[in-house]
Short mmCIF file of C-alpha atoms and ligand atoms in Angstrom, two decimals:
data_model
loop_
_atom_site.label_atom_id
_atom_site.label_comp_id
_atom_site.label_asym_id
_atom_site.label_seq_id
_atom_site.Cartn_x
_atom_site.Cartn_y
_atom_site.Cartn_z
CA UNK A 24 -31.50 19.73 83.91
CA UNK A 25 -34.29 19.00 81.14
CA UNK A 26 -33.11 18.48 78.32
CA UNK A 27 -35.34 18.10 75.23
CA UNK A 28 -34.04 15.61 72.23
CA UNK A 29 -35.53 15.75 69.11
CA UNK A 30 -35.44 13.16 66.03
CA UNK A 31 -37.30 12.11 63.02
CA UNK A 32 -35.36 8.69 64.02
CA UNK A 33 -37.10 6.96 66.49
CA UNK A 34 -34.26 4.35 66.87
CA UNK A 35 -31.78 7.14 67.08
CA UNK A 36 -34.26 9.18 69.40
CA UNK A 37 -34.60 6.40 72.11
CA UNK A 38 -30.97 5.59 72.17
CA UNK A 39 -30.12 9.69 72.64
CA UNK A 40 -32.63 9.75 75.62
CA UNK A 41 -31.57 6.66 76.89
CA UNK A 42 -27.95 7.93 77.01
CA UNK A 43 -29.46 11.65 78.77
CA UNK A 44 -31.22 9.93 80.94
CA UNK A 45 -28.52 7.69 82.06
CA UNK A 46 -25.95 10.93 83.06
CA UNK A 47 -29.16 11.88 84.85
CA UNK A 48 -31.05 14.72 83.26
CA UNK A 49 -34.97 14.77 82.44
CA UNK A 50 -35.40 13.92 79.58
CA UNK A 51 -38.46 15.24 77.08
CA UNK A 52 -39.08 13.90 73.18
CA UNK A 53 -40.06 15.49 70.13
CA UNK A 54 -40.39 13.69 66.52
CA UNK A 55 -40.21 16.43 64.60
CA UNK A 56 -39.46 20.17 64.71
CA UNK A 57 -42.64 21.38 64.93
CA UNK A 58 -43.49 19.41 67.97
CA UNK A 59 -40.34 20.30 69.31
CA UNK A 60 -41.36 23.83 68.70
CA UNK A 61 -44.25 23.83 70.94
CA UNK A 62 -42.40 21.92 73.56
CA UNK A 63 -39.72 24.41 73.88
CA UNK A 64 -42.86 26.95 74.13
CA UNK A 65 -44.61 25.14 76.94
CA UNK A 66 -41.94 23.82 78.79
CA UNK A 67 -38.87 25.84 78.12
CA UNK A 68 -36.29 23.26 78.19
CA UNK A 69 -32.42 24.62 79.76
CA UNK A 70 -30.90 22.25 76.73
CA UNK A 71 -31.98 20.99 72.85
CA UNK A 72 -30.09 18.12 71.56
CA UNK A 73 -31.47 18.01 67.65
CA UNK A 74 -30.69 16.14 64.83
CA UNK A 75 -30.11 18.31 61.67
CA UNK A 76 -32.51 16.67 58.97
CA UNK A 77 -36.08 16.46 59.81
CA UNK A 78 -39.12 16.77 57.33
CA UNK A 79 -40.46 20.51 57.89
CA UNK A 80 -38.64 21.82 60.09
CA UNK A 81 -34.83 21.29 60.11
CA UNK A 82 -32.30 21.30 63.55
CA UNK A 83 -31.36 24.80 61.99
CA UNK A 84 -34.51 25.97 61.31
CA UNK A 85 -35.84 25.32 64.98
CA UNK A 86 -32.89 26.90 66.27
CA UNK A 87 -33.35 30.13 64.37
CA UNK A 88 -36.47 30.01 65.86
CA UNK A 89 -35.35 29.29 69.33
CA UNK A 90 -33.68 32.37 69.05
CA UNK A 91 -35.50 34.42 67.91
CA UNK A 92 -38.29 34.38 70.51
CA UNK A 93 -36.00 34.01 73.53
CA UNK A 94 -36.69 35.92 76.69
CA UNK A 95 -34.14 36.10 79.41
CA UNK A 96 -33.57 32.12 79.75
CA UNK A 97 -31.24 30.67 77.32
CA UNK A 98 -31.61 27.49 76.05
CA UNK A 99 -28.23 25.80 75.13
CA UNK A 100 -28.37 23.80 71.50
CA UNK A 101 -26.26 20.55 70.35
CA UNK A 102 -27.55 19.46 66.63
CA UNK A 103 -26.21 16.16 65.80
CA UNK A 104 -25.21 15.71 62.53
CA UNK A 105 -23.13 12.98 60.04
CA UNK A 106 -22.23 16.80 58.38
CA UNK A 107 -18.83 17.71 58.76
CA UNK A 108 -17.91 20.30 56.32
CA UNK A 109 -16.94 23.57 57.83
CA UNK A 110 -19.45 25.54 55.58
CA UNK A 111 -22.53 23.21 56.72
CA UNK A 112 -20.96 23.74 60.83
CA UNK A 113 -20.94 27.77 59.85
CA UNK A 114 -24.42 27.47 58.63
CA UNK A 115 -25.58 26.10 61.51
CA UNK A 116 -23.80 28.59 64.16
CA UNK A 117 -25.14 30.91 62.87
CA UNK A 118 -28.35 29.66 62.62
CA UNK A 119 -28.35 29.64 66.66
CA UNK A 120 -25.85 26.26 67.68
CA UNK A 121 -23.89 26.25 70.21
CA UNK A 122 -22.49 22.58 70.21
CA UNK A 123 -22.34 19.84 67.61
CA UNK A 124 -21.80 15.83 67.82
CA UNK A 125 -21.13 14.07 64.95
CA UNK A 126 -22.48 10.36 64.50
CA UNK A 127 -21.57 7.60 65.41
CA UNK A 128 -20.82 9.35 68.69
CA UNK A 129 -19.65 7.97 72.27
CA UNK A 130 -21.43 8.28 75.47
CA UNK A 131 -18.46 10.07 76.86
CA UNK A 132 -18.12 12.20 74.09
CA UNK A 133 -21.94 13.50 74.87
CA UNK A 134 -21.55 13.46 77.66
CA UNK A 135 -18.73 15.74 78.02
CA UNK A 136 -20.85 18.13 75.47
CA UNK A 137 -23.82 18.26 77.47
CA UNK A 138 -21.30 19.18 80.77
CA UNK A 139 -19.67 22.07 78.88
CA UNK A 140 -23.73 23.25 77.68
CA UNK A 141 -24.52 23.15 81.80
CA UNK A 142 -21.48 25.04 82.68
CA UNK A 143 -22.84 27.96 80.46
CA UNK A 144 -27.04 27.30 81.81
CA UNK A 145 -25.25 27.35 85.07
CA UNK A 146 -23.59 30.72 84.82
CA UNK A 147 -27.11 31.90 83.54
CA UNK A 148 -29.18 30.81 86.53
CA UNK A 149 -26.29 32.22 88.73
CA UNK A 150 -26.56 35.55 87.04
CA UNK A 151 -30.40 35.69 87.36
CA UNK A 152 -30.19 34.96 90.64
CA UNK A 153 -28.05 37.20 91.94
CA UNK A 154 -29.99 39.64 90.36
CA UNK A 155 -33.25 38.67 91.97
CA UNK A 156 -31.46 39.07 95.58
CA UNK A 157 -30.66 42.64 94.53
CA UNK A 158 -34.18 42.83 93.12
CA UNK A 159 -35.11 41.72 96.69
CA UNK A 160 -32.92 44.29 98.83
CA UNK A 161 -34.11 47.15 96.58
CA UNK A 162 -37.92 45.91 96.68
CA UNK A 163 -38.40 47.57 100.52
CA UNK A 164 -35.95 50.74 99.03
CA UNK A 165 -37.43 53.85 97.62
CA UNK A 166 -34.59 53.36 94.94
CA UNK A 167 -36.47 51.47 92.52
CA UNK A 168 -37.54 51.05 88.88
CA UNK A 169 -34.98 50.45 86.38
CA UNK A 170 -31.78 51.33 89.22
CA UNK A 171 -30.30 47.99 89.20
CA UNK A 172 -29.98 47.90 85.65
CA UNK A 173 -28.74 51.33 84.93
CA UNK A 174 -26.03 50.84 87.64
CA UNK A 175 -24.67 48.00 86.20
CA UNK A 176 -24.48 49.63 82.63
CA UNK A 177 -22.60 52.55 83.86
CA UNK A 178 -20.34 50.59 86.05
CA UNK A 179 -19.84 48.51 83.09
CA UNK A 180 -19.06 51.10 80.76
CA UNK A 181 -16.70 52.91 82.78
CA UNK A 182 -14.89 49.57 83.08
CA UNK A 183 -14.58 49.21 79.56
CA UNK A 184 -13.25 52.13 79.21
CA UNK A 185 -10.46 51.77 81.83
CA UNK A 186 -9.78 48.34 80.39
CA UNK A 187 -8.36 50.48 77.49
CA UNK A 188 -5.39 52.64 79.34
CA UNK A 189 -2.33 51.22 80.12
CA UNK A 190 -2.63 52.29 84.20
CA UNK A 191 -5.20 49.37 84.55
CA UNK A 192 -3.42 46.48 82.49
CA UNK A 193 -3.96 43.34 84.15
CA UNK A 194 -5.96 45.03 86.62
CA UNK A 195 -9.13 45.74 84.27
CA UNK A 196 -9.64 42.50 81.84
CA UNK A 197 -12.50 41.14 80.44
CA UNK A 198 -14.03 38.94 83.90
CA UNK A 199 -13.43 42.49 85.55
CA UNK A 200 -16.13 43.84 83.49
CA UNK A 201 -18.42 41.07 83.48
CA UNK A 202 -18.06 40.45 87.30
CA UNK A 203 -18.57 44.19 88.05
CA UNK A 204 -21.97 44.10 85.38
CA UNK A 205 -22.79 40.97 87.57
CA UNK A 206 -22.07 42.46 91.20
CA UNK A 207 -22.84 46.06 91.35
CA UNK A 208 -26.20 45.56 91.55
CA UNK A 209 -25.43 43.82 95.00
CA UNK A 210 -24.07 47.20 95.89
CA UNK A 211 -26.84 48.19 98.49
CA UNK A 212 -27.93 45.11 99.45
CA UNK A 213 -27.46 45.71 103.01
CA UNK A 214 -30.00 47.69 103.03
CA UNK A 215 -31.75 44.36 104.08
CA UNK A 216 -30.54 45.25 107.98
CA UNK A 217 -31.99 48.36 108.17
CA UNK A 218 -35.05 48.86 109.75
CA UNK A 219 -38.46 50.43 107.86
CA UNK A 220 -38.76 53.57 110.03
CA UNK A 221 -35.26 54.68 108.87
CA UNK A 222 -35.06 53.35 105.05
CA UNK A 223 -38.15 54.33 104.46
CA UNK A 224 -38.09 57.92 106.40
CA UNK A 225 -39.07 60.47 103.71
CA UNK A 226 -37.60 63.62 106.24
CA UNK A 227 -34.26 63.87 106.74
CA UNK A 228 -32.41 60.97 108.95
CA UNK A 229 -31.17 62.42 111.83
CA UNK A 230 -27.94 61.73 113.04
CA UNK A 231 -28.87 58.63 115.21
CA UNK A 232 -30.37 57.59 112.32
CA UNK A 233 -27.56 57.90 109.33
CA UNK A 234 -25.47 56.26 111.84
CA UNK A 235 -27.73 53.80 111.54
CA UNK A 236 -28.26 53.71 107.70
CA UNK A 237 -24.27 54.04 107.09
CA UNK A 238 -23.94 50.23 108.50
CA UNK A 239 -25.70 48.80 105.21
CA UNK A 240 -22.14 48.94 103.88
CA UNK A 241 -20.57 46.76 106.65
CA UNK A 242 -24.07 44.43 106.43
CA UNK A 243 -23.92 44.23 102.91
CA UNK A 244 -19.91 43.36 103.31
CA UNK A 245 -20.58 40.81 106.12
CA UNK A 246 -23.06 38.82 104.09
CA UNK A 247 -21.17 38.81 101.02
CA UNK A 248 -17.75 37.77 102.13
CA UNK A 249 -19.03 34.92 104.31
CA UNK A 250 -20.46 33.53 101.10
CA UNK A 251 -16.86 34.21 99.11
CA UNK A 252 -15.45 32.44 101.93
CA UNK A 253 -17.04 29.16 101.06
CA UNK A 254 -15.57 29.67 97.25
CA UNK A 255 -12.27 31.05 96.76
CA UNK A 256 -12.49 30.33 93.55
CA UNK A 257 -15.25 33.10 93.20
CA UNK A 258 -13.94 36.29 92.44
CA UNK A 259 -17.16 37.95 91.47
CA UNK A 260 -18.19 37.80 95.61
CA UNK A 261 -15.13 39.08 96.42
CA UNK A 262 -15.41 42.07 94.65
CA UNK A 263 -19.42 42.44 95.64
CA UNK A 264 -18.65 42.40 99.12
CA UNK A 265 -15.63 45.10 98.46
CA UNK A 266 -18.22 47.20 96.21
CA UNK A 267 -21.03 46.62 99.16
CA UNK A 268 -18.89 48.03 101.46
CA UNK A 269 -16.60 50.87 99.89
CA UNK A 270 -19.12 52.64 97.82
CA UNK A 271 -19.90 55.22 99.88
CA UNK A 272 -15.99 56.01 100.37
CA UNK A 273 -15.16 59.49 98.93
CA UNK A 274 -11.88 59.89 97.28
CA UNK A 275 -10.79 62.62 99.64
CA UNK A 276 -11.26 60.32 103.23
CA UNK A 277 -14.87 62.08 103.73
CA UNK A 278 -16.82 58.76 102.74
CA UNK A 279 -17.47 56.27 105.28
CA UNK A 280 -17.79 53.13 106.67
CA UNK A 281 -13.89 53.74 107.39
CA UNK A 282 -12.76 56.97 105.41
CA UNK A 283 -10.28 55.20 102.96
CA UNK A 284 -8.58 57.99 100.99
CA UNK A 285 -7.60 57.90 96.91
CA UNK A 286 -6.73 54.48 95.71
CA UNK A 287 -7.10 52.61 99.54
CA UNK A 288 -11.19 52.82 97.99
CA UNK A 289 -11.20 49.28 96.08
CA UNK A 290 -11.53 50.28 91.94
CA UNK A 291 -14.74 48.78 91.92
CA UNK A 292 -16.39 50.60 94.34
CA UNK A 293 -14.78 53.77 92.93
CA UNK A 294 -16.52 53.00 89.90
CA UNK A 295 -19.90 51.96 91.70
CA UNK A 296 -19.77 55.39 93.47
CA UNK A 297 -19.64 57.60 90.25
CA UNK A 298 -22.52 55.39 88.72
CA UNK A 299 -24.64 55.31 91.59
CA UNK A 300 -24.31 59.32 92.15
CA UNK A 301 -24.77 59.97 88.48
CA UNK A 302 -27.85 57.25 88.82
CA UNK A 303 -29.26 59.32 91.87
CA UNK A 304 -29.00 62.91 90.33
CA UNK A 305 -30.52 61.92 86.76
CA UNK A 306 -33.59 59.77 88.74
CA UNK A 307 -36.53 61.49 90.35
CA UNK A 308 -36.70 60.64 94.11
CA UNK A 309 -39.04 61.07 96.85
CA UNK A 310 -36.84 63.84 98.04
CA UNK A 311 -35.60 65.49 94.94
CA UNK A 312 -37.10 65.49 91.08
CA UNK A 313 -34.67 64.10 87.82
CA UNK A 314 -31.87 66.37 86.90
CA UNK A 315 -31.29 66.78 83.34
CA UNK A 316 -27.82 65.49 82.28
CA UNK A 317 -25.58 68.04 82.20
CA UNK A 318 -26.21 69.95 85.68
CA UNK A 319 -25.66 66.00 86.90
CA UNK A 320 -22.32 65.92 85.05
CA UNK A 321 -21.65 69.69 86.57
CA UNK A 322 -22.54 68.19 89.72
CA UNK A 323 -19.89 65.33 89.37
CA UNK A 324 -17.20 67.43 88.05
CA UNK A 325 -17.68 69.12 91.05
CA UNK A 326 -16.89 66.13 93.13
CA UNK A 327 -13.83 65.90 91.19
CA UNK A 328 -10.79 64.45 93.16
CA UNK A 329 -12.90 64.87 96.51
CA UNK A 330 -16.10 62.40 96.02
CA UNK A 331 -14.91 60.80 92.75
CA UNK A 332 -11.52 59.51 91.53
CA UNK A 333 -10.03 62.18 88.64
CA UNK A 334 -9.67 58.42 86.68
CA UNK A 335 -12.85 57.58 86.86
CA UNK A 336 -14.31 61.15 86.02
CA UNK A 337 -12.34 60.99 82.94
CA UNK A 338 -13.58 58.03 81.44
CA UNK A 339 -17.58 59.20 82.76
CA UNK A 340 -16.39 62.33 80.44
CA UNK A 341 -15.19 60.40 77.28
CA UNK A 342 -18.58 57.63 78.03
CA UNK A 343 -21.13 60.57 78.64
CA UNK A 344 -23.48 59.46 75.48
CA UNK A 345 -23.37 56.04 76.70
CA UNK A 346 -24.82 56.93 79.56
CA UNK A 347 -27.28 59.33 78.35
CA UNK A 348 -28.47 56.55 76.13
CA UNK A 349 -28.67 53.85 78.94
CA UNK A 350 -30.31 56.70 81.23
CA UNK A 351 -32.66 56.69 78.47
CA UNK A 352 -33.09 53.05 77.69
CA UNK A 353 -33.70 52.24 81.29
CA UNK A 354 -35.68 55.03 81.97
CA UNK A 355 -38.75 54.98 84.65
CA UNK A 356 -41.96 55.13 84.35
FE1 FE2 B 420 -25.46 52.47 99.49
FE1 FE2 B 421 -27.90 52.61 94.75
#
């Protein structure tokens, strides 16, 4: 990881990259804020470690502006400080910190500060790329634009919502909801298998053909639980690969790859399925134009208890604003 360490201390500053460099990160140096400033522009370090009193520009001051001009990539920020009064420590969270070390401090005490700050850049890079192999898939798709990141809105909010009835306790917690924001975007991703003449048919498939196109579910599934294999620990694949290959199931055994009625469908791809419908009717396609909300939501309620789960139609009732204002936020151009 680079790291970039900043201090107006040059003692102090080669002792802190020493120390970095020795639990083997990159290290980068700065003297001052404003140095540091343009560092972080050109280079766009994963991790700041900055003291808190500099001439000019302050540890708090460059973090406030760390944050305030950050993209997608977060940088992770431990200000090291002889401060230890809780009003001072508030100051400075809020000014953008995310870890502090107090002088005099240990190498193992850093050291186990910079681990927890790589855990979270980690998770990031995990995230973004997980969302550049959906990017991928979708890239040869006539589904594109802004369909990834409506899907995983609407999934998300109908999660949230279930998270609040009693049915789903312990079911529907908070890594639910993140993992489901995180995976449904994998939801079509074997799509990769298919071949051009048949993804990319703008007549109707034939029914050679939609045999053909149904098996994206069991590719996508394939490829997604080989890779939860080598992690049990990784619950978010688990439920991509059950989302991959479930969310064309319909609620009434009509769906395929294997007709699972009612609750045999996995939640998640129950939820997937009323987002990605809703997703397809409001978007203009190469075979149909955008339908204005409310004949989509007539056209849902209308898969009530057949396509869709009655649940899950409920809470796409009590969201519907939400997702007129993500269909909006997200729309295509
Ligand atoms: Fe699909
Ligand atoms: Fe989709």
């Amino acid at each position: 990881m680079k790291v970039l360490i900043v201090d107006d201390d040059l003692i102090s500053l080669r002792k802190l990259e020493w120390l970095v460099k020795s639990l083997g990160h990159e290290t980068i140096t700065a003297q001052n804020g404003e140095e540091a400033w343009q560092i972080w522009k050109d280079q766009g370090p994963r991790m700041l470690i900055t003291d808190w009193i500099m001439p000019k520009v302050s540890g708090p001051s460059l973090c406030e502006k760390i944050r305030n001009s950050e993209g997608r990539q977060y940088t992770y920020i431990i200000i090291v400080t002889t401060k230890r009064n809780t009003h001072d420590l508030i100051e400075a969270i809020n000014a953008g910190a995310d870890n502090f070390i107090s002088k005099p401090y240990s190498k193992e005490e850093l050291s186990a500060k910079i681990t927890s700050g790589q855990r979270i850049v980690d998770l990031e890079s995990r995230d973004m790329i997980i969302f550049a192999i959906s990017k991928l898939a979708e890239s040869r798709d006539v589904e594109t634009g802004n369909h990834l990141e409506r899907i995983r809105y609407y999934s998300k909010i109908l999660a949230q919502h279930l998270h609040k009835k009693q049915k789903y306790d312990g079911q529907v917690d908070h890594s639910f909801i993140d993992n489901i924001f995180l995976t449904s975007p994998l939801h079509d991703i074997g799509k990769i298998g298919i071949p051009d003449h048949i993804l990319l048919k703008p007549d109707r498939l034939d029914d050679e053909e939609f045999a053909i196109m149904k098996t994206h579910t069991i590719i996508g599934h394939e490829t997604l639980i080989a890779t939860a294999n080598k992690d049990l620990k990784a619950d978010y694949l688990k439920m991509s690969a059950s989302i991959a290959l479930s969310h064309h199931e319909k609620y009434d055994g009509s769906g395929y790859p294997h007709g699972l009625k009612g609750e045999e469908i996995p939640l998640p791809a129950r939820i997937v399925a009323l987002a990605d419908v809703y997703d397809a009717l409001v978007s203009k396609r190469v075979y149909k134009t955008s339908y204005p909300h409310d004949i989509s939501k007539s056209i849902i309620l209308k898969g009530n208890k057949t396509h869709f789960d009655p649940t899950i139609v409920e809470a796409f009732l009590a969201c519907e604003d939400q997702f007129i204002e993500v269909s909006n936020l997200y729309k295509d151009h």
